[in-house]
CSV table of C-alpha atoms in Angstrom, one decimal:
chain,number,residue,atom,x,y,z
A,284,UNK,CA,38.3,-75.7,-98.2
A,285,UNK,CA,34.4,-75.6,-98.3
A,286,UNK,CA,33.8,-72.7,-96.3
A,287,UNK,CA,35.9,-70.7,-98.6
A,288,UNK,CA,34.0,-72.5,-101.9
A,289,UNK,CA,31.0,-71.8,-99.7
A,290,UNK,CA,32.1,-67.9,-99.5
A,291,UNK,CA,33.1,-67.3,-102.7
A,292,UNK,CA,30.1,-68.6,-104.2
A,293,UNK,CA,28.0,-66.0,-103.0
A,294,UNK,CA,30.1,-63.5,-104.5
A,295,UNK,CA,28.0,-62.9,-107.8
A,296,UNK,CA,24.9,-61.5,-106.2
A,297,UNK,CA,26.6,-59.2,-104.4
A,298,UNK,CA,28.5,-57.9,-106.8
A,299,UNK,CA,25.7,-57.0,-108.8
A,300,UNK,CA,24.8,-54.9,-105.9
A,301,UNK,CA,27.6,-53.0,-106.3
A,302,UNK,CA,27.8,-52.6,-109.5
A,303,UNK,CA,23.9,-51.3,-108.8
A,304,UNK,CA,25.1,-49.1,-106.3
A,305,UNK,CA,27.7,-47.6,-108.8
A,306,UNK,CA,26.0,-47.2,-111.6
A,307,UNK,CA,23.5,-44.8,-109.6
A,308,UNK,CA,25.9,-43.4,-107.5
A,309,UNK,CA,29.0,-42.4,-109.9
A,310,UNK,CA,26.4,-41.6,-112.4
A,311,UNK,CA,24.2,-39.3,-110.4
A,312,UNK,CA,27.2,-37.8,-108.4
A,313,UNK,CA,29.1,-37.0,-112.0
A,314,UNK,CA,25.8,-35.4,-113.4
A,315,UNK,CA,26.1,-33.4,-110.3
A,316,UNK,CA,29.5,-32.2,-110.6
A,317,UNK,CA,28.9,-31.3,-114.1
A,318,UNK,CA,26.5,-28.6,-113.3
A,319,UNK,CA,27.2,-27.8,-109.5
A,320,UNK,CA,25.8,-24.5,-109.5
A,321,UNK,CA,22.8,-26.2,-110.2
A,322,UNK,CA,20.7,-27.0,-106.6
A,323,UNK,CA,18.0,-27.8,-108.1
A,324,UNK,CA,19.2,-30.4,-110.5
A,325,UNK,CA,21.5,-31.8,-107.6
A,326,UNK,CA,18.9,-32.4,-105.3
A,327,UNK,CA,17.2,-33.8,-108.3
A,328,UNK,CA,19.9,-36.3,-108.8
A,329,UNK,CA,20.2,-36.9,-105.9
A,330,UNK,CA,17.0,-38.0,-104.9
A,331,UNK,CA,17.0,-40.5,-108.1
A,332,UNK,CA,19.9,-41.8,-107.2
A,333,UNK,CA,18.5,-42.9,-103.6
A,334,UNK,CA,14.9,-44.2,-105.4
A,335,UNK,CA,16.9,-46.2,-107.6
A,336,UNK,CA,19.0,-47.9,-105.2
A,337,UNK,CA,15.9,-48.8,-103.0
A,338,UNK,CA,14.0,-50.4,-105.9
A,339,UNK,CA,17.2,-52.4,-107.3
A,340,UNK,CA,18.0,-53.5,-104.1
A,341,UNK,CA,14.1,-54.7,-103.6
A,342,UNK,CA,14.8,-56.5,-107.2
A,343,UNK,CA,17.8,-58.2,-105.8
A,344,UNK,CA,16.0,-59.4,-102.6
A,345,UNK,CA,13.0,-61.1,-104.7
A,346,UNK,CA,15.5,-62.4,-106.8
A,347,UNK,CA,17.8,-64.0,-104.0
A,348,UNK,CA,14.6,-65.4,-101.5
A,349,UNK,CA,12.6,-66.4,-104.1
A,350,UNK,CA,14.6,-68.6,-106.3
A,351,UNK,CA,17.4,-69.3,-103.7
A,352,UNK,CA,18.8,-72.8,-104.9
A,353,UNK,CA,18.2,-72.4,-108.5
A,354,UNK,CA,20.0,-69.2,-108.2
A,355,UNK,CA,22.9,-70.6,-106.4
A,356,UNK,CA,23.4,-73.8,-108.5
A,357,UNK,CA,23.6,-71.2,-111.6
A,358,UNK,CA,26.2,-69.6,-109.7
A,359,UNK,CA,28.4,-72.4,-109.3
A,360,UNK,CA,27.3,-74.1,-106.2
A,361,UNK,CA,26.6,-78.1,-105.7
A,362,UNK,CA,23.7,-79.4,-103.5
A,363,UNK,CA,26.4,-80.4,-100.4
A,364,UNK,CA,27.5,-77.1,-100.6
A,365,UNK,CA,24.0,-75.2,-100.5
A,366,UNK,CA,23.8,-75.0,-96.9
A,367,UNK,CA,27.3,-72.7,-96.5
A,368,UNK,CA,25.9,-70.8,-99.2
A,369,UNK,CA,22.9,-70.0,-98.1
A,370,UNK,CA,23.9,-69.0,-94.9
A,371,UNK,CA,25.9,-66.8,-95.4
A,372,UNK,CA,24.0,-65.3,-99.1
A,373,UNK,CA,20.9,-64.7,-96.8
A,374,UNK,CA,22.2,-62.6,-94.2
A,375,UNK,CA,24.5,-60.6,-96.5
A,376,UNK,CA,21.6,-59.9,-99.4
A,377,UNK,CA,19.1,-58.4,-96.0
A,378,UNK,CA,22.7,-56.0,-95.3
A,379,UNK,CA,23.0,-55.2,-99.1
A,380,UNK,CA,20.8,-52.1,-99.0
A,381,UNK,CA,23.3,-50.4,-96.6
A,382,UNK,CA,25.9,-51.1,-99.1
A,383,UNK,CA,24.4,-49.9,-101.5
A,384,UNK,CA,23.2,-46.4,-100.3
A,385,UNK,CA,26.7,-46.6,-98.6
A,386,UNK,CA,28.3,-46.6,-102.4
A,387,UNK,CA,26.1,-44.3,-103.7
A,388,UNK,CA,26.1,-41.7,-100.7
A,389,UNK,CA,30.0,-42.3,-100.6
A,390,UNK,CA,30.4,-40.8,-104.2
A,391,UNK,CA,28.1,-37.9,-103.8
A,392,UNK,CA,29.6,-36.8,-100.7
A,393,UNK,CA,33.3,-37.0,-102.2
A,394,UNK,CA,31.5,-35.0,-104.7
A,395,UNK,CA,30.7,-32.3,-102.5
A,396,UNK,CA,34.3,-31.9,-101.6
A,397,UNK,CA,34.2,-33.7,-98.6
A,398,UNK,CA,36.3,-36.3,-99.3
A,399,UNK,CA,37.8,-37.0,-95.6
A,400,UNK,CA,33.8,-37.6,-94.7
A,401,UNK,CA,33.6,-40.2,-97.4
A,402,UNK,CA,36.9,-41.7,-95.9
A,403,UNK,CA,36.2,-41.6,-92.4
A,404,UNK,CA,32.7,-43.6,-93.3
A,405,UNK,CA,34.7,-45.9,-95.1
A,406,UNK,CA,37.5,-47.2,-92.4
A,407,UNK,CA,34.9,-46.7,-89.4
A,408,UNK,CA,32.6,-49.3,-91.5
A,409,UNK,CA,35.7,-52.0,-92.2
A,410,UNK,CA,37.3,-51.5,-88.5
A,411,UNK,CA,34.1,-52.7,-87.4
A,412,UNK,CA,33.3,-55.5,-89.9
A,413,UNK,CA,37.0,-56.6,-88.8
A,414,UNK,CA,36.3,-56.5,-85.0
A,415,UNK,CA,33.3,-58.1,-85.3
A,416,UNK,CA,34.7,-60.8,-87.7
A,417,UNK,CA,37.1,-61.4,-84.9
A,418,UNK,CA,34.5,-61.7,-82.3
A,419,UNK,CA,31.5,-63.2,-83.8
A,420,UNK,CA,34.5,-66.0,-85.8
A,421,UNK,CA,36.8,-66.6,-82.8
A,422,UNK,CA,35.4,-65.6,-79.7
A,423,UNK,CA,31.5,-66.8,-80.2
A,424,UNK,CA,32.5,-69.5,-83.1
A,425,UNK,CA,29.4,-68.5,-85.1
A,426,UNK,CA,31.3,-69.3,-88.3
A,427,UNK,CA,29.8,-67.9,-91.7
A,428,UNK,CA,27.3,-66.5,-90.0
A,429,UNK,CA,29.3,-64.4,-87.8
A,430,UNK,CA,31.6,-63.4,-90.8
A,431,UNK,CA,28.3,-62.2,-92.7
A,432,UNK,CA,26.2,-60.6,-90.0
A,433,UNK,CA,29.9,-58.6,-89.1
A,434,UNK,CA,29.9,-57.6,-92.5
A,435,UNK,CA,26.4,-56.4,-92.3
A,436,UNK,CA,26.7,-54.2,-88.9
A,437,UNK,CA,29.8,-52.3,-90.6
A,438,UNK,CA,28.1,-51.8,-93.8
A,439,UNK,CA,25.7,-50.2,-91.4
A,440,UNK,CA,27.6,-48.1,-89.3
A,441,UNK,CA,28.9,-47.0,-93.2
A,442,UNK,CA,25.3,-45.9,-93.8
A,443,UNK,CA,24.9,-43.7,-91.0
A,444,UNK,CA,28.1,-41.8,-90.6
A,445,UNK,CA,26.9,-40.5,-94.5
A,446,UNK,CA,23.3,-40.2,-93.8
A,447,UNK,CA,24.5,-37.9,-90.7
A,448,UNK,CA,26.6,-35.7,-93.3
A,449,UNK,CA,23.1,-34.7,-95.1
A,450,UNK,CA,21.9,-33.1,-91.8
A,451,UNK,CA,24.2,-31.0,-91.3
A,452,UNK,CA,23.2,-27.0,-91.4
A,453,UNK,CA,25.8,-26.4,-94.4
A,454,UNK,CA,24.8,-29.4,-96.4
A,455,UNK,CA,22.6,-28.1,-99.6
A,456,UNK,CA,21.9,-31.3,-100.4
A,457,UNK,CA,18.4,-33.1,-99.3
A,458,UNK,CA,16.2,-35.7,-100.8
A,459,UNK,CA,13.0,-35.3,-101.2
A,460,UNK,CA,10.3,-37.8,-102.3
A,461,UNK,CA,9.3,-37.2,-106.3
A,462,UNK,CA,8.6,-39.4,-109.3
A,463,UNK,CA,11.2,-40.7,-111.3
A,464,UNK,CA,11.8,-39.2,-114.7
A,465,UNK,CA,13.3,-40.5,-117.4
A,466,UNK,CA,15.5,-38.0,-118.7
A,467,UNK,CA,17.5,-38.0,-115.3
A,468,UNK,CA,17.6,-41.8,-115.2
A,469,UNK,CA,18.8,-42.2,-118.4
A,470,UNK,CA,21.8,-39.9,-118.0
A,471,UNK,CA,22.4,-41.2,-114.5
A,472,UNK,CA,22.7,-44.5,-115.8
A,473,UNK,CA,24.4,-43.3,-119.3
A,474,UNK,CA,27.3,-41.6,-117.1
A,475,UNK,CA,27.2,-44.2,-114.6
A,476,UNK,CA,27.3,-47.4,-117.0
A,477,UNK,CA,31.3,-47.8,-116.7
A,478,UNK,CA,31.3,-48.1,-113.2
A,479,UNK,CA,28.3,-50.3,-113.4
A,480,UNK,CA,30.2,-52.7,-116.0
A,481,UNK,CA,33.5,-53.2,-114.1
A,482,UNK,CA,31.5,-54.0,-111.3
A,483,UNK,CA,28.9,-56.8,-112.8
A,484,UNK,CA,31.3,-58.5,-115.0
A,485,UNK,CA,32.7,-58.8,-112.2
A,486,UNK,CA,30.2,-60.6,-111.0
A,487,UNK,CA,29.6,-62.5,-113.9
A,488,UNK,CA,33.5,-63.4,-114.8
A,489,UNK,CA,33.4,-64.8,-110.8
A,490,UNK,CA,30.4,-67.0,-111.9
A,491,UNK,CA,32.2,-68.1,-115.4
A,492,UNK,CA,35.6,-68.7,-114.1
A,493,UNK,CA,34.6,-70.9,-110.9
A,494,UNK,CA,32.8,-73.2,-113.6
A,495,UNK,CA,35.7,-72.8,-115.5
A,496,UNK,CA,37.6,-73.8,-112.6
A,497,UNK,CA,35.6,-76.9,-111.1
A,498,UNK,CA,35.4,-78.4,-114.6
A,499,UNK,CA,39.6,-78.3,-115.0
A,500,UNK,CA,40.0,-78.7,-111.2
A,501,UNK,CA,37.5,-79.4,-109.3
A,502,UNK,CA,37.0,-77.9,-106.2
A,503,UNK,CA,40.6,-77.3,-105.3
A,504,UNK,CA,40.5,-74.5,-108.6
A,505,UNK,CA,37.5,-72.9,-107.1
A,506,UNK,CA,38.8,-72.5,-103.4
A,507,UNK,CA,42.2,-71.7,-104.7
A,508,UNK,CA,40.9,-69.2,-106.9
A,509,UNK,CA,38.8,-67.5,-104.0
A,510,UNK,CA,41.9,-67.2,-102.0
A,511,UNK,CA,43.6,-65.5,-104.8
A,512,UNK,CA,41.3,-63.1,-105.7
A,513,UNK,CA,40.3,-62.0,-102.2
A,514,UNK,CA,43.8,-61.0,-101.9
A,515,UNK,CA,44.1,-59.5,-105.3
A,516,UNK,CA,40.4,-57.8,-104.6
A,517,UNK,CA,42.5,-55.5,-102.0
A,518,UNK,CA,44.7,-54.6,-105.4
A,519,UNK,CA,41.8,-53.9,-107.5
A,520,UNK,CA,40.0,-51.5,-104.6
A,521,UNK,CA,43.4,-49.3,-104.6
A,522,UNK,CA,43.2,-48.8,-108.4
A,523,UNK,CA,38.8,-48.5,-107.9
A,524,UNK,CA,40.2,-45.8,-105.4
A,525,UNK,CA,42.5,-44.1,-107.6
A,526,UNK,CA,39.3,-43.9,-109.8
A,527,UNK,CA,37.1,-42.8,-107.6
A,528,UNK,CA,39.6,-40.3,-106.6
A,529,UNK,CA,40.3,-38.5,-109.7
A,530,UNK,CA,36.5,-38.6,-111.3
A,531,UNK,CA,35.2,-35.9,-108.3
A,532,UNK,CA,38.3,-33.7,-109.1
A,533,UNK,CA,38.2,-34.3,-113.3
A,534,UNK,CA,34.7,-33.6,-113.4
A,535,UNK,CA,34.6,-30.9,-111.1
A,536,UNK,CA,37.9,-29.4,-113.5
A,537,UNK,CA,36.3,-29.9,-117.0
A,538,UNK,CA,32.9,-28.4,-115.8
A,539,UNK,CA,34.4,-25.0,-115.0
A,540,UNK,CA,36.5,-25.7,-118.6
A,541,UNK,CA,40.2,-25.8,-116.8
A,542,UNK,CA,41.3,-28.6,-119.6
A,543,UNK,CA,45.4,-28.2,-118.5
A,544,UNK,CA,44.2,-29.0,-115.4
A,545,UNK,CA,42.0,-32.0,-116.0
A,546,UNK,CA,44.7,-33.1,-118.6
A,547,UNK,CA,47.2,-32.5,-115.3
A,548,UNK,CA,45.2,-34.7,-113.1
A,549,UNK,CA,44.9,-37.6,-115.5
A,550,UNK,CA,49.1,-37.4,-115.9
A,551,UNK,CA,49.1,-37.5,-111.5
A,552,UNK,CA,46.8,-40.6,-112.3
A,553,UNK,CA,48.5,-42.8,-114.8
A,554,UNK,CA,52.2,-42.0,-113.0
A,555,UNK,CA,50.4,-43.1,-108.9
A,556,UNK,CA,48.7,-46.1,-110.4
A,557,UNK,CA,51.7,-46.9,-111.9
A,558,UNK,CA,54.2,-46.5,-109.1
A,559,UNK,CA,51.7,-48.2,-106.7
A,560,UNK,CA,50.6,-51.3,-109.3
A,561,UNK,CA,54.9,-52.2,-108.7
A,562,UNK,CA,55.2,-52.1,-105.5
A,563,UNK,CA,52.0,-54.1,-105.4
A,564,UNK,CA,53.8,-56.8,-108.5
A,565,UNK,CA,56.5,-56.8,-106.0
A,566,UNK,CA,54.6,-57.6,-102.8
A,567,UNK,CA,52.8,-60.6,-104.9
A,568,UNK,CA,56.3,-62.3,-106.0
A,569,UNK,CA,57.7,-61.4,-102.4
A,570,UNK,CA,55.1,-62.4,-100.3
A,571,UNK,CA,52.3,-64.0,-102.0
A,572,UNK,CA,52.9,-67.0,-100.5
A,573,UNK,CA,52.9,-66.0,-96.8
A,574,UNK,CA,49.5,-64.0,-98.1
A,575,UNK,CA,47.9,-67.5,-99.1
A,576,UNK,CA,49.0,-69.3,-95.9
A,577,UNK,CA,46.6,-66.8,-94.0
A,578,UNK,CA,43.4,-68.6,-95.6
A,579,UNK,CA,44.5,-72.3,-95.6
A,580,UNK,CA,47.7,-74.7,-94.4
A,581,UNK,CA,46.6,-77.0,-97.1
A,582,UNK,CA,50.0,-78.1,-99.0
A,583,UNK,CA,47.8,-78.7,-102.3
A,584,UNK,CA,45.7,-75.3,-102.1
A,585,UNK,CA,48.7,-73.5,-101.0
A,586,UNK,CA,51.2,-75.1,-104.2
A,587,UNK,CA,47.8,-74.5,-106.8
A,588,UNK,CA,47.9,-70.9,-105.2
A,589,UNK,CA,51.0,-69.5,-105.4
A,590,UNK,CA,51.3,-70.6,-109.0
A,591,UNK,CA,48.0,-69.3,-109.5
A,592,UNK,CA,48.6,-65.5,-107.7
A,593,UNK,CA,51.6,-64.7,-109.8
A,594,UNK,CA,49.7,-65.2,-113.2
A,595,UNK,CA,46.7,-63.7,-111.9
A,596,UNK,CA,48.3,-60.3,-111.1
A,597,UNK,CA,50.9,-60.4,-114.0
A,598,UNK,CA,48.7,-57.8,-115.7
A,599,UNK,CA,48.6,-55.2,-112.4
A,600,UNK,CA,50.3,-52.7,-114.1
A,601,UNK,CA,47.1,-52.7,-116.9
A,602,UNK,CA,44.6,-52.7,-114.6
A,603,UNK,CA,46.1,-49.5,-112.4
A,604,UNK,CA,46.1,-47.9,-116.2
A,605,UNK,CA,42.7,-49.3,-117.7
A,606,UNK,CA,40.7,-47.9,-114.5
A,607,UNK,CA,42.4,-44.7,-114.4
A,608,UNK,CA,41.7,-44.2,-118.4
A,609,UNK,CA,38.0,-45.2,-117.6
A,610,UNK,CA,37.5,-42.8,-115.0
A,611,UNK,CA,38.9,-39.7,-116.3
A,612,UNK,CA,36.5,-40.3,-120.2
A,613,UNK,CA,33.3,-40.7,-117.5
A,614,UNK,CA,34.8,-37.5,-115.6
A,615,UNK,CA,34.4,-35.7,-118.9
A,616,UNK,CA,31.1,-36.9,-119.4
A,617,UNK,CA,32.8,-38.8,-122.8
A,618,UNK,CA,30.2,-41.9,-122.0
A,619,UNK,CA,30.4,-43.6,-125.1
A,620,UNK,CA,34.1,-44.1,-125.1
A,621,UNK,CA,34.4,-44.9,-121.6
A,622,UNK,CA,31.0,-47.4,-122.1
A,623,UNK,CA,33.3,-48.6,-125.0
A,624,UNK,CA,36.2,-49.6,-123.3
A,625,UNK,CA,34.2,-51.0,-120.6
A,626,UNK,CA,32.5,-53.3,-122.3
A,627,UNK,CA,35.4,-54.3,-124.5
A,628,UNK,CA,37.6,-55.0,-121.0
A,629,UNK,CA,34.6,-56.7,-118.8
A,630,UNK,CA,32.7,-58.2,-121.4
A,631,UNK,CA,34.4,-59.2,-124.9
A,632,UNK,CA,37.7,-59.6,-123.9
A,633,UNK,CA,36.9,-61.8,-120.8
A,634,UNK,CA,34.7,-64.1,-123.7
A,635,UNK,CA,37.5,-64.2,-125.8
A,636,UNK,CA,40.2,-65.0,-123.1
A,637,UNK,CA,38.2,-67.5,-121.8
A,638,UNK,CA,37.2,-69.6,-125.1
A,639,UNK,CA,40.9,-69.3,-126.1
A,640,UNK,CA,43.1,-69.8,-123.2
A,641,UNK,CA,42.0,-72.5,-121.1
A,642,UNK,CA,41.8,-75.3,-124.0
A,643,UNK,CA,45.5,-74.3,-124.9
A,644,UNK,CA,47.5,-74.1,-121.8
A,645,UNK,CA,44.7,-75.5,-119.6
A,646,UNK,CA,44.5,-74.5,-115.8
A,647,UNK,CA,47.3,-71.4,-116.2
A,648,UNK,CA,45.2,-70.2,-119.1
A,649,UNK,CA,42.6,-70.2,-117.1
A,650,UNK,CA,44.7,-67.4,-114.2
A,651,UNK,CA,45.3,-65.4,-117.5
A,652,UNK,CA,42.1,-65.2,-118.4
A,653,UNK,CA,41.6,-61.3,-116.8
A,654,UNK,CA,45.3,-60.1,-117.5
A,655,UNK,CA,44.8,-60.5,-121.0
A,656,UNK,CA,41.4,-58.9,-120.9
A,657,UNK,CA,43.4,-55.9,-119.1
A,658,UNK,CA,46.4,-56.1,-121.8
A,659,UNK,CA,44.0,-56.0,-124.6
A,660,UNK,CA,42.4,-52.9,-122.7
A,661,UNK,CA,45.1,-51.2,-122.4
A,662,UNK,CA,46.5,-51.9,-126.2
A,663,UNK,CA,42.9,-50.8,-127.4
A,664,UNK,CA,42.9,-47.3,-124.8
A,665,UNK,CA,46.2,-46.5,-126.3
A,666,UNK,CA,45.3,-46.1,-130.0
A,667,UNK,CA,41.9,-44.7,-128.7
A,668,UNK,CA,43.9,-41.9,-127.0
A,669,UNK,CA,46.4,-41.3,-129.4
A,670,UNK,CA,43.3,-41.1,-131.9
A,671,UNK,CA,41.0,-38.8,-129.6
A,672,UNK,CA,44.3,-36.9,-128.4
A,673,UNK,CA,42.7,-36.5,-124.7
């Protein structure tokens, strides 16, 4: 139980990283969709995007070695429990520049209508961290350190099956060293800023609700609630996909002004996320329990869980819809509205769930704390697109 407190704990930091890596990356790889018969301005982009990453990820280091335990208390951590951290926080914050470019490159290379590039990167990257998990874990027995450095090596091999795609002789795309300006950055980080807030609330809701959890339960809350979203973290990434998915296509669409088809595209959307986000309900109340009984045969853990998985993901169906809505207002470069409802669903909903529910119905208002944030989402995007009629 307090290896996986110990893994979860670490989460925060490297979900800012993402979030980082996304708010560069979607930004700059929309901006370039939106004028793509503009090389210039996409190699531009592109180059900011790259400069950007390097410099927030230097930012992120400083932060992480140089104030290491304060850092880690703030996230939720304990002094018996600092060692587990910072094992496995160190090695995974050196690896977090190759996720990050990984993200970044990732979305400007589905961009450039190579999307089975951007794939192949992807799976060669987690096949590896999965070997490697398996042989550094259970062969060599190097514990969290074997699960993090595994982690890093595919992250790597992620980086360089992109990089690779940017020497090819058809590629147009190149970076080249110049200074940053300001009127690319801002609309980089203007289009990217959804992306960026559904990724670092992430980060800070992790931090708030293990608090959360160890003041109503203790330790128990906080590894049961890591189990439970690493398994409902696999959910999220297919709606994140579905996202990621239709921006490329929406953007590319609404650029060359073919509106039926971008409205066509965000119908496809809403009716996959929807199918998918049931079979997905279904899986949790069919086999959530044999899902838990991978991380732990702790009779406690596993009871807390299984109560815990089925309020969690009792809002699935809101999520699949909330991230496709999202995606298809920052694939039409509508920034405020999609900013809007990502703040509203990462940030002022999560405050409000969280003040209201857990003093009322205690640790099962705790579990509800997202799904409402994603019901009140969804309520909100509704009379938002009925108003708008998008």
């Amino acid at each position: 139980m307090c290896v996986l407190y110990g893994y979860h704990i670490r989460y925060p930091i490297i979900n800012l990283g993402v979030a980082l890596s996304f708010l560069f990356g979607m930004g700059g790889a929309t901006v370039m969709s939106l004028h793509a018969k503009n090389l210039r301005l996409k190699n531009t982009c592109f180059s900011h995007l790259i400069t950007l990453n390097v410099v927030a990820y230097i930012f992120l280091a400083l932060l992480v070695f140089g104030f290491n335990d304060s850092l880690m208390i703030l996230m939720g951590s304990n002094e018996e429990l600092l060692p587990l951290v910072k094992e496995y926080l160190y090695t995974c914050t050196a690896a977090l520049i190759f996720l990050m470019l990984s993200n970044s490159l990732n979305a400007v290379v589905r961009n450039d209508k190579a999307p089975t590039y951007a794939f192949i990167s992807m799976v060669s990257g987690a096949v590896t961290n999965i070997f490697l998990d398996w042989l550094f874990i259970v062969i060599f027995d190097m514990g969290l350190f074997g699960g993090a450095l595994a982690t890093g090596i595919g992250q790597v091999v992620s980086f360089i099956i992109l990089v690779t795609y940017f020497f090819r002789s058809g590629t147009k795309i190149k970076f080249r060293f110049e200074k940053l300006r300001l009127p690319f950055f801002i609309k980089i980080v203007t289009v990217g800023f959804p992306s960026f807030t559904i990724e670092f609330a992430a980060a800070v809701t992790n931090t708030l609700l293990n608090k959360t959890f160890m003041a109503y339960s203790g330790p128990l809350g906080v590894s049961s609630y890591s189990i439970v979203t690493y398994i409902c973290y696999m959910f999220r990434m297919v709606f994140s996909g579905f996202g990621q998915a239709l921006q490329p296509i929406a953007s590319f669409n609404y650029g060359i002004k073919e509106i039926q088809r971008v409205k066509q595209i965000f119908k496809i959307g809403h009716l996959s996320a929807l199918c998918i986000s049931s079979f997905l309900l279904g899986c949790v109340f069919l086999l959530g329990e044999w899902l838990i009984k991978m991380f732990t045969n702790d009779p406690p853990l596993i009871e807390m869980s299984c109560k815990g998985i089925i309020l969690f993901s009792s809002a699935l169906v809101f999520l699949g819809a909330n991230f496709v809505n999202i995606a298809y207002l920052q694939a039409k470069g509508s920034t405020k509205l999609s900013n809007m409802l990502s703040i509203l669903r990462s940030v002022v909903f999560v405050l409000v769930a969280v003040v209201i529910l857990p003093p009322l119905w205690g640790e099962a208002g705790i579990w509800l704390v997202l799904p409402a944030s994603d019901l009140l989402t969804f309520i909100t995007s509704c009379f938002l697109f009925k108003r708008i009629r998008a």
